[in-house]
Amino acid sequence: MMRKPESRFRWPWVLLITLSGVSTIMPAGQRILDQTVAVVGDRAITAGEVEEQMALEDLDREQPRERSAERYREVIERLIRLRLVQREMDLAGFIGATDAQVRQQMDFMRGQSGGAAQLQQTLANYGLSETILENFIRQQLDFQLFVGFRFRTGLVIPREEVEAYYATEFRSQLPAFSSPPPLDLVYEDLEAELVERRVDPLLNDWINRVRSQTRIMIVERSSASAGTESP
Amino acid sequence: MFVQAIPPIVLLAALLAGTAHAEERTPTPAPTVISVDFAPAEQPLPDEHLNNLVSVKVGEPLEPRLIRQSIQRMFATGRYEPDIQVRGEDVPRGIRITFMARPNWFVGQVQVEGAEAPPTPLQLVNAGHLDLGQPYLEEDVGFAMQEMRRLLENNGFFSANISKTEIEHLESRQKDITFVVMPGERAAIGEIYLTGHGPDEAPPLPIEDVRRISGWQRGQPSTQRRLQQGVSRLKDHLRGKQHWLSTVRLVGRDFNADLNEVGLVVDIRLGPRVVVRVEGAEISDQKLRRYLPIYEEGVIDDDLLAEGGDNLRDYFQSQGFFLASVSPVLERDREDEVLIICQVDRGPRQELVHVGISGNRSFDLPTIQERMLVQPRNIDDRKGRLTDSLLAQDRLVILDLYRSNGFHEAEVACRKEAGYQRNDKLMAVFCDIHEGERTLVSGLTIKGMERLSEELFEDRLSSVAGQPFSEVSVATDRDLILGDYHDSGYHRAEFSWKRLPSDVPHRVELEYEIREGETLYLREPIITGLRHTRPSLIDQQVQVMPGDPFSANAMFETQRRLYDLGVFSKVDVGLQNPNGEEPTKNVLIQVEEGRRWTARVGGGAEFARIGGNTADVSSPLGDASFSPRVTLEITRLNVRGLGHTMSLRTRFSNLQQRALFIYEAPRWTGSDKWDMTISSLFDTSRNVRTFSGRRLEGALQLRHRLSKPSTALYRFTYRRTSIDQNTLQITPLLIPLTSQPVRVGLLSGTYIQDRRDDPTDSTKGIFNTVDLSFASGIWASEPDFVRFLGQNSTYHRLGNSRVVLARTLQLGLLMPTGVFWMQDPISFIPGASEPDPRIPLSERFFAGGANSHRGFPVNQAGPRDPTTGFPIGGGAQFLNSVELRFPLRWKNVGGVVFHDAGNVYSRPREISFQSRQKALTENNDTVGYDFDYMVHAVGLGVRYKTPIGPVRFDLAYSINPPRFIGFEGTREDLLRGAGTITHQRISQFQFHFSLGQTF
């Protein structure tokens, strides 16, 4: 497969245009509502999506919004990788989370938030909505199911390895002088932990391979062209 | 985790605490969309499609989600560059939206100029991987140049410079790219540097030896082919010294720009010597290398050893040692030497006399036997064919036959039985079949088939109620259904199936589910690359029309038909923007016209009984001699851009001077079924030894393809034939009768039926021709006659062997229908029947030779001149040939035994099956012979198969060759009435050397 070169990213300009939403050389009265910032194969990532992803991460971190070129770049990178996985899921015909699974998670959140109104208000404070949250939850569930199907299935951890882990690493993490629980009691948890340790590198290798076979491009915009050029 | 995967539960904490950190916001109402515009106004997609893609609608509140969705949909069509921007302008009652989106370009014709082969321009284009119709991307073009540069460097062009020029076709959005290569000077081979080492740390080979063996002499041009050949030669050299595990790699090249030389870095790893010893049997090294994969793979492991052992076992079994076993053992595995011992136990040599099949109730024996490779002895193979691998394969084939017909519980057990019928030399094989119950389809439901009618598949599906159930049948149905969908534009249609539970044992309820997907329709075909060809010629071949659903088959068919025109050296047919999400796409047809003028000069020679001279009439049969030949052909393709061909073919030798002009119009009037040919010929030849004929001929022929095996030819030929009287070797009394210049107009019709499997070497099938010609004064022919020529040939394979019985029958009749020169024939010898003089000499039948009756030399059958003995042709011919063709033990070599019977007869009514030649006497003196009898010849032949047909040598023994009266003396003697009358006979032995089977 041919490797497609990735284009260079001109962060300052992207940031300038995306965050300000207004260019000094754009015709008076016009503003940018949204635009592509990157493409992965035939899928576009827009500035609006990057904003949304940052808001979701803000929500997760329970921290006020922060904006920097570096963070912007990191979020685009995460979205690129997410698009790669979604693309592979589509190509493989993978059936993701069911509506019922997503609904169950949403109901749970509404309950824990003190009701639908409270949830909506919290989301609104971050510039989000229930639809955005629902899409996000679906995306996360799909991702977890796919990784489980693609990488966890078939991964077998030998009993000796679990025993060795229990005898060394697991014990060393326990408070001093505390006696460890019996191995059989924690066996499944330790096995799951070791599976996860193996999944991550496998997943990363796979993503890198897929990436090398896909056209990925960061959209470059010069200040001169951003506002005045006539497409 | 690489993605910010936030489990919903984790989010919960943020949601609960979120209010503490985030600023309280009050949602502001979204403005109403007043208008949606696109810039530039000229968009690559039709308005209707564009409006469907854009989710933002006038009159509705502006939603960022819909803007994003619109951008993504537009980009996914593949028709836009990645930079898509949506701008808004606030106006008093809402917002005006503008989508700023530049249309994409697509790759058009890609050419390379200035390259110096190797690499050829085509190789460079292919290295670039720029496919017709793919989106034009700068990075792809840069990548293409990089790959071309790499290929140039591999061929010694280290200083090559590549630039590009582009032509933009605005309407089709195609960009033609021409890469201009300035290759510079090709580097020469310079120093050789060696890496790697042998087992004893010594350099594997001295550099001088590497240079000598590889052929990499200093100063030679460095080309990829030369370097690869050098590596192969080094490998072969090491393998020849039993270092089968050695590796040779060209790991680096060091270019010295000052000297324009490239140094080669070669890594040679010698590996141990590999010695294979076979104990218990003898086998040649050549066979050992063929059967042991360790030689080819250059690796030794248990799997390859076992595979080699099985191959050797199969080899010995194929030689009749059906109980042979082979055990390969890695006896010694040292750094300097590996020893493998193959212990062979051949057992006795046997013949497989019986293959027994039992337990088959649902399939008869021939059905099973025709699938089996194991075969008992027969005329073709006297020991039979049996190996363990073939037997295992046959078992699976039988099992597959049953399983694919619903017998899912079927079992097959095959075994060998040595000492069959209490004879140690006989072997038998038995296959016992347990069929079990057959599973049938009790019902089939098709879901999701909405846009195609189920009726379309009604009689075509295999897995319908009452039919046996098998996954093979389901797969057949799947291919059928998807094939129809794909041909109807549903290029992403999907098929799945499942078995529904059934209460009845051995009955299956099936459900097919079709996901039809969107239909892809075609827009206008965009044809590029035409320089001389008329577009109308292309239009006639194009099978894809605007508005048609996309069909890959129609695209392939278009490509095939364009290639078949014979005027294009390259034809690419593809979709513009193949991966884009569009409901309609342009079809791109890119052609490259081939050279229009070709000239070919050739030489050759004939060696046959063609000798003798025009002054000497003593040797009517000719003497073996040699005739050199020069040929010149000039061809003009694509005449007037119509796809027609014009050619002039000339041939000069001392036997023949010939010029043939042909104008061919394939697919005449645009129909696939009609071809037209106009030809004119000038020919002076001595193919019949009796005279030198000069022929001027013009012909018009229409070829009509009636069906795949059947063709009809309609032809009008007009020729003027004159005979050089100075060359005529017949009695002077006949000269005025038969040697006058004659104009013949022939209206002919030919029907050809060809159902042979391989026209050059047929093993089964039938070949029939019937040709009927009329020569009449109505179309200015001097003689009036009717000519009939028919042939019937059949080919039969005997049993399962490779022995073929071939036979042919040819019948030719010439019947005069008018007056020409003389009403009555002249008979010089009482009782002799002579050819009708109303048929000119040049129009008569002549036969005999390699492709006719092999009991005669070329054209020597039939009536002869009563004085000189030269053949004078006849008014009828009959030939029956039977051949038994069989393989010989050597590869590609076969043998034949044949029997030819027949002759050329003076007139149709004189056709005779009598096998004795009558002598004509006068006063008890033999004054002549009757030639109207059947000559029989038997013989043997050898065939050697080549890609253009078998090379043939036949030796015939004529049982009753004709005797005739000849003349001893010169032509002058003949005219003066001097010379001596002699009694001659055609030799009983004839040999023929030729190409292709006799019939």
PDB file of C-alpha atoms in Angstrom, chain B residues 78-267:
ATOM      1  CA  GLY B  78     -14.758  13.346  -3.343  1.00  0.00           C
ATOM      2  CA  ARG B  79     -15.648  16.255  -5.622  1.00  0.00           C
ATOM      3  CA  TYR B  80     -14.175  18.939  -3.369  1.00  0.00           C
ATOM      4  CA  GLU B  81     -10.778  19.946  -2.143  1.00  0.00           C
ATOM      5  CA  PRO B  82     -10.268  19.492   1.604  1.00  0.00           C
ATOM      6  CA  ASP B  83     -10.538  23.198   2.316  1.00  0.00           C
ATOM      7  CA  ILE B  84     -14.285  23.691   2.782  1.00  0.00           C
ATOM      8  CA  GLN B  85     -15.443  26.711   4.732  1.00  0.00           C
ATOM      9  CA  VAL B  86     -18.898  27.914   5.716  1.00  0.00           C
ATOM     10  CA  ARG B  87     -19.414  31.607   6.235  1.00  0.00           C
ATOM     11  CA  GLY B  88     -22.346  33.453   7.691  1.00  0.00           C
ATOM     12  CA  GLU B  89     -23.465  37.020   7.309  1.00  0.00           C
ATOM     13  CA  ASP B  90     -25.927  38.433   9.807  1.00  0.00           C
ATOM     14  CA  VAL B  91     -28.766  40.312   8.216  1.00  0.00           C
ATOM     15  CA  PRO B  92     -31.802  41.899   9.883  1.00  0.00           C
ATOM     16  CA  ARG B  93     -34.089  38.868   9.842  1.00  0.00           C
ATOM     17  CA  GLY B  94     -31.562  36.074  10.107  1.00  0.00           C
ATOM     18  CA  ILE B  95     -28.320  34.854   8.562  1.00  0.00           C
ATOM     19  CA  ARG B  96     -27.066  34.263   5.028  1.00  0.00           C
ATOM     20  CA  ILE B  97     -24.969  31.114   4.625  1.00  0.00           C
ATOM     21  CA  THR B  98     -22.261  30.633   1.994  1.00  0.00           C
ATOM     22  CA  PHE B  99     -20.430  27.353   1.402  1.00  0.00           C
ATOM     23  CA  MET B 100     -16.973  28.113   0.040  1.00  0.00           C
ATOM     24  CA  ALA B 101     -15.895  24.893  -1.678  1.00  0.00           C
ATOM     25  CA  ARG B 102     -13.433  24.467  -4.530  1.00  0.00           C
ATOM     26  CA  PRO B 103     -14.028  21.567  -6.914  1.00  0.00           C
ATOM     27  CA  ASN B 104     -11.409  18.844  -7.065  1.00  0.00           C
ATOM     28  CA  TRP B 105      -9.298  17.905 -10.053  1.00  0.00           C
ATOM     29  CA  PHE B 106      -8.890  14.319 -11.182  1.00  0.00           C
ATOM     30  CA  VAL B 107      -6.030  12.471 -12.792  1.00  0.00           C
ATOM     31  CA  GLY B 108      -6.347  12.226 -16.570  1.00  0.00           C
ATOM     32  CA  GLN B 109      -3.781  10.939 -19.036  1.00  0.00           C
ATOM     33  CA  VAL B 110      -0.358  10.333 -17.529  1.00  0.00           C
ATOM     34  CA  GLN B 111       2.595  10.287 -19.897  1.00  0.00           C
ATOM     35  CA  VAL B 112       6.342  10.220 -19.649  1.00  0.00           C
ATOM     36  CA  GLU B 113       8.591  11.857 -22.209  1.00  0.00           C
ATOM     37  CA  GLY B 114      12.313  11.830 -22.634  1.00  0.00           C
ATOM     38  CA  ALA B 115      13.016   8.535 -20.903  1.00  0.00           C
ATOM     39  CA  GLU B 116      15.808   6.368 -22.177  1.00  0.00           C
ATOM     40  CA  ALA B 117      14.943   2.677 -21.904  1.00  0.00           C
ATOM     41  CA  PRO B 118      15.339   0.962 -19.592  1.00  0.00           C
ATOM     42  CA  PRO B 119      13.115   1.961 -17.894  1.00  0.00           C
ATOM     43  CA  THR B 120      10.504   2.401 -20.597  1.00  0.00           C
ATOM     44  CA  PRO B 121       7.995   5.250 -20.394  1.00  0.00           C
ATOM     45  CA  LEU B 122       5.306   2.715 -19.527  1.00  0.00           C
ATOM     46  CA  GLN B 123       7.359   1.347 -16.633  1.00  0.00           C
ATOM     47  CA  LEU B 124       7.792   4.868 -15.331  1.00  0.00           C
ATOM     48  CA  VAL B 125       4.072   5.611 -15.626  1.00  0.00           C
ATOM     49  CA  ASN B 126       3.259   2.405 -13.760  1.00  0.00           C
ATOM     50  CA  ALA B 127       5.781   3.225 -11.044  1.00  0.00           C
ATOM     51  CA  GLY B 128       3.903   6.478 -10.391  1.00  0.00           C
ATOM     52  CA  HIS B 129       0.649   4.735  -9.371  1.00  0.00           C
ATOM     53  CA  LEU B 130      -1.453   7.604 -10.667  1.00  0.00           C
ATOM     54  CA  ASP B 131      -4.696   5.922 -11.643  1.00  0.00           C
ATOM     55  CA  LEU B 132      -7.111   7.340 -14.159  1.00  0.00           C
ATOM     56  CA  GLY B 133      -9.930   9.207 -12.411  1.00  0.00           C
ATOM     57  CA  GLN B 134      -8.470   9.303  -8.918  1.00  0.00           C
ATOM     58  CA  PRO B 135      -8.535  12.717  -7.194  1.00  0.00           C
ATOM     59  CA  TYR B 136      -5.582  14.843  -8.212  1.00  0.00           C
ATOM     60  CA  LEU B 137      -3.487  15.504  -5.110  1.00  0.00           C
ATOM     61  CA  GLU B 138      -0.187  17.308  -5.081  1.00  0.00           C
ATOM     62  CA  GLU B 139       1.228  14.815  -2.600  1.00  0.00           C
ATOM     63  CA  ASP B 140       0.301  11.910  -4.877  1.00  0.00           C
ATOM     64  CA  VAL B 141       2.017  13.590  -7.802  1.00  0.00           C
ATOM     65  CA  GLY B 142       5.073  14.232  -5.624  1.00  0.00           C
ATOM     66  CA  PHE B 143       5.044  10.607  -4.538  1.00  0.00           C
ATOM     67  CA  ALA B 144       4.810   9.531  -8.196  1.00  0.00           C
ATOM     68  CA  MET B 145       7.887  11.588  -9.079  1.00  0.00           C
ATOM     69  CA  GLN B 146       9.722  10.098  -6.135  1.00  0.00           C
ATOM     70  CA  GLU B 147       8.917   6.562  -7.306  1.00  0.00           C
ATOM     71  CA  MET B 148       9.955   7.393 -10.865  1.00  0.00           C
ATOM     72  CA  ARG B 149      13.229   8.786  -9.611  1.00  0.00           C
ATOM     73  CA  ARG B 150      13.792   5.577  -7.649  1.00  0.00           C
ATOM     74  CA  LEU B 151      13.199   3.501 -10.766  1.00  0.00           C
ATOM     75  CA  LEU B 152      15.563   5.699 -12.765  1.00  0.00           C
ATOM     76  CA  GLU B 153      18.248   5.285 -10.102  1.00  0.00           C
ATOM     77  CA  ASN B 154      17.761   1.529 -10.174  1.00  0.00           C
ATOM     78  CA  ASN B 155      18.635   1.793 -13.839  1.00  0.00           C
ATOM     79  CA  GLY B 156      21.696   3.901 -13.350  1.00  0.00           C
ATOM     80  CA  PHE B 157      20.222   7.373 -13.851  1.00  0.00           C
ATOM     81  CA  PHE B 158      21.349   8.995 -10.623  1.00  0.00           C
ATOM     82  CA  SER B 159      21.374  12.531 -12.018  1.00  0.00           C
ATOM     83  CA  ALA B 160      17.955  12.377 -13.632  1.00  0.00           C
ATOM     84  CA  ASN B 161      15.779  15.421 -13.516  1.00  0.00           C
ATOM     85  CA  ILE B 162      11.992  15.113 -13.657  1.00  0.00           C
ATOM     86  CA  SER B 163       9.640  17.997 -14.292  1.00  0.00           C
ATOM     87  CA  LYS B 164       5.979  18.004 -15.163  1.00  0.00           C
ATOM     88  CA  THR B 165       3.570  19.872 -17.345  1.00  0.00           C
ATOM     89  CA  GLU B 166      -0.164  19.721 -16.893  1.00  0.00           C
ATOM     90  CA  ILE B 167      -3.143  20.362 -19.105  1.00  0.00           C
ATOM     91  CA  GLU B 168      -6.400  21.132 -17.346  1.00  0.00           C
ATOM     92  CA  HIS B 169      -9.701  20.154 -18.911  1.00  0.00           C
ATOM     93  CA  LEU B 170     -12.118  22.470 -17.169  1.00  0.00           C
ATOM     94  CA  GLU B 171     -15.295  20.792 -18.283  1.00  0.00           C
ATOM     95  CA  SER B 172     -14.346  17.310 -17.143  1.00  0.00           C
ATOM     96  CA  ARG B 173     -12.097  18.498 -14.277  1.00  0.00           C
ATOM     97  CA  GLN B 174      -9.401  16.139 -15.561  1.00  0.00           C
ATOM     98  CA  LYS B 175      -5.734  17.043 -15.484  1.00  0.00           C
ATOM     99  CA  ASP B 176      -3.415  15.410 -17.996  1.00  0.00           C
ATOM    100  CA  ILE B 177       0.066  15.118 -16.597  1.00  0.00           C
ATOM    101  CA  THR B 178       3.199  14.791 -18.674  1.00  0.00           C
ATOM    102  CA  PHE B 179       6.390  14.018 -16.797  1.00  0.00           C
ATOM    103  CA  VAL B 180       9.425  15.196 -18.693  1.00  0.00           C
ATOM    104  CA  VAL B 181      12.505  13.175 -17.828  1.00  0.00           C
ATOM    105  CA  MET B 182      16.009  14.422 -18.465  1.00  0.00           C
ATOM    106  CA  PRO B 183      17.816  11.229 -17.580  1.00  0.00           C
ATOM    107  CA  GLY B 184      21.404  12.423 -17.870  1.00  0.00           C
ATOM    108  CA  GLU B 185      24.082   9.849 -18.473  1.00  0.00           C
ATOM    109  CA  ARG B 186      23.587   6.313 -17.265  1.00  0.00           C
ATOM    110  CA  ALA B 187      26.104   5.396 -14.578  1.00  0.00           C
ATOM    111  CA  ALA B 188      28.511   2.561 -15.170  1.00  0.00           C
ATOM    112  CA  ILE B 189      29.272  -0.269 -12.791  1.00  0.00           C
ATOM    113  CA  GLY B 190      32.268   0.591 -10.624  1.00  0.00           C
ATOM    114  CA  GLU B 191      33.711  -0.992  -7.491  1.00  0.00           C
ATOM    115  CA  ILE B 192      32.218  -4.057  -5.838  1.00  0.00           C
ATOM    116  CA  TYR B 193      32.175  -4.207  -2.049  1.00  0.00           C
ATOM    117  CA  LEU B 194      31.459  -7.488  -0.291  1.00  0.00           C
ATOM    118  CA  THR B 195      29.821  -8.043   3.076  1.00  0.00           C
ATOM    119  CA  GLY B 196      28.797 -11.267   4.752  1.00  0.00           C
ATOM    120  CA  HIS B 197      31.037 -14.240   5.316  1.00  0.00           C
ATOM    121  CA  GLY B 198      31.265 -17.973   5.039  1.00  0.00           C
ATOM    122  CA  PRO B 199      31.219 -20.465   7.912  1.00  0.00           C
ATOM    123  CA  ASP B 200      34.949 -20.137   8.504  1.00  0.00           C
ATOM    124  CA  GLU B 201      34.833 -16.299   8.650  1.00  0.00           C
ATOM    125  CA  ALA B 202      36.606 -16.132   5.291  1.00  0.00           C
ATOM    126  CA  PRO B 203      35.233 -13.889   2.525  1.00  0.00           C
ATOM    127  CA  PRO B 204      32.630 -15.968   0.723  1.00  0.00           C
ATOM    128  CA  LEU B 205      34.077 -15.314  -2.735  1.00  0.00           C
ATOM    129  CA  PRO B 206      37.005 -13.257  -4.040  1.00  0.00           C
ATOM    130  CA  ILE B 207      35.872 -10.024  -5.667  1.00  0.00           C
ATOM    131  CA  GLU B 208      37.312 -11.101  -9.021  1.00  0.00           C
ATOM    132  CA  ASP B 209      35.115 -14.204  -8.909  1.00  0.00           C
ATOM    133  CA  VAL B 210      32.068 -12.144  -7.980  1.00  0.00           C
ATOM    134  CA  ARG B 211      32.713  -9.865 -10.936  1.00  0.00           C
ATOM    135  CA  ARG B 212      33.245 -12.772 -13.299  1.00  0.00           C
ATOM    136  CA  ILE B 213      30.279 -14.832 -12.169  1.00  0.00           C
ATOM    137  CA  SER B 214      27.828 -11.945 -11.934  1.00  0.00           C
ATOM    138  CA  GLY B 215      28.914 -10.396 -15.207  1.00  0.00           C
ATOM    139  CA  TRP B 216      29.248  -6.997 -13.490  1.00  0.00           C
ATOM    140  CA  GLN B 217      32.242  -5.818 -15.457  1.00  0.00           C
ATOM    141  CA  ARG B 218      33.575  -2.408 -14.673  1.00  0.00           C
ATOM    142  CA  GLY B 219      32.304   0.238 -17.079  1.00  0.00           C
ATOM    143  CA  GLN B 220      29.193  -1.656 -18.114  1.00  0.00           C
ATOM    144  CA  PRO B 221      25.936   0.312 -17.958  1.00  0.00           C
ATOM    145  CA  SER B 222      24.192  -0.201 -14.636  1.00  0.00           C
ATOM    146  CA  THR B 223      20.645  -1.386 -15.298  1.00  0.00           C
ATOM    147  CA  GLN B 224      18.151  -3.051 -13.006  1.00  0.00           C
ATOM    148  CA  ARG B 225      18.060  -6.109 -15.229  1.00  0.00           C
ATOM    149  CA  ARG B 226      21.833  -6.471 -15.227  1.00  0.00           C
ATOM    150  CA  LEU B 227      22.000  -6.153 -11.459  1.00  0.00           C
ATOM    151  CA  GLN B 228      19.217  -8.688 -10.926  1.00  0.00           C
ATOM    152  CA  GLN B 229      20.808 -11.093 -13.372  1.00  0.00           C
ATOM    153  CA  GLY B 230      24.103 -10.770 -11.527  1.00  0.00           C
ATOM    154  CA  VAL B 231      22.469 -11.617  -8.205  1.00  0.00           C
ATOM    155  CA  SER B 232      20.756 -14.640  -9.777  1.00  0.00           C
ATOM    156  CA  ARG B 233      23.997 -15.855 -11.311  1.00  0.00           C
ATOM    157  CA  LEU B 234      25.795 -15.594  -7.973  1.00  0.00           C
ATOM    158  CA  LYS B 235      23.003 -17.531  -6.276  1.00  0.00           C
ATOM    159  CA  ASP B 236      23.088 -20.192  -8.977  1.00  0.00           C
ATOM    160  CA  HIS B 237      26.834 -20.449  -8.649  1.00  0.00           C
ATOM    161  CA  LEU B 238      26.670 -21.034  -4.896  1.00  0.00           C
ATOM    162  CA  ARG B 239      23.812 -23.475  -5.264  1.00  0.00           C
ATOM    163  CA  GLY B 240      25.807 -25.318  -7.863  1.00  0.00           C
ATOM    164  CA  LYS B 241      28.358 -25.847  -5.123  1.00  0.00           C
ATOM    165  CA  GLN B 242      25.647 -27.286  -2.883  1.00  0.00           C
ATOM    166  CA  HIS B 243      25.299 -24.149  -0.759  1.00  0.00           C
ATOM    167  CA  TRP B 244      21.549 -24.281  -1.044  1.00  0.00           C
ATOM    168  CA  LEU B 245      20.937 -22.116   1.993  1.00  0.00           C
ATOM    169  CA  SER B 246      23.149 -19.298   0.713  1.00  0.00           C
ATOM    170  CA  THR B 247      21.785 -15.778   0.272  1.00  0.00           C
ATOM    171  CA  VAL B 248      22.973 -13.059  -2.082  1.00  0.00           C
ATOM    172  CA  ARG B 249      21.587  -9.542  -1.764  1.00  0.00           C
ATOM    173  CA  LEU B 250      22.466  -6.235  -3.323  1.00  0.00           C
ATOM    174  CA  VAL B 251      22.293  -4.160  -0.149  1.00  0.00           C
ATOM    175  CA  GLY B 252      23.605  -0.820  -1.335  1.00  0.00           C
ATOM    176  CA  ARG B 253      24.764   1.330  -4.198  1.00  0.00           C
ATOM    177  CA  ASP B 254      27.382   3.988  -3.874  1.00  0.00           C
ATOM    178  CA  PHE B 255      27.170   6.586  -6.633  1.00  0.00           C
ATOM    179  CA  ASN B 256      30.299   8.541  -7.513  1.00  0.00           C
ATOM    180  CA  ALA B 257      29.139  11.594  -9.460  1.00  0.00           C
ATOM    181  CA  ASP B 258      32.669  12.575 -10.564  1.00  0.00           C
ATOM    182  CA  LEU B 259      33.280   9.230 -12.264  1.00  0.00           C
ATOM    183  CA  ASN B 260      29.585   8.613 -13.006  1.00  0.00           C
ATOM    184  CA  GLU B 261      30.084   5.160 -11.536  1.00  0.00           C
ATOM    185  CA  VAL B 262      28.039   3.168  -9.090  1.00  0.00           C
ATOM    186  CA  GLY B 263      29.712   0.954  -6.540  1.00  0.00           C
ATOM    187  CA  LEU B 264      27.757  -2.171  -5.641  1.00  0.00           C
ATOM    188  CA  VAL B 265      27.548  -3.429  -2.076  1.00  0.00           C
ATOM    189  CA  VAL B 266      26.804  -7.140  -2.146  1.00  0.00           C
ATOM    190  CA  ASP B 267      26.001  -9.218   0.893  1.00  0.00           C
TER     191      ASP B 267
END
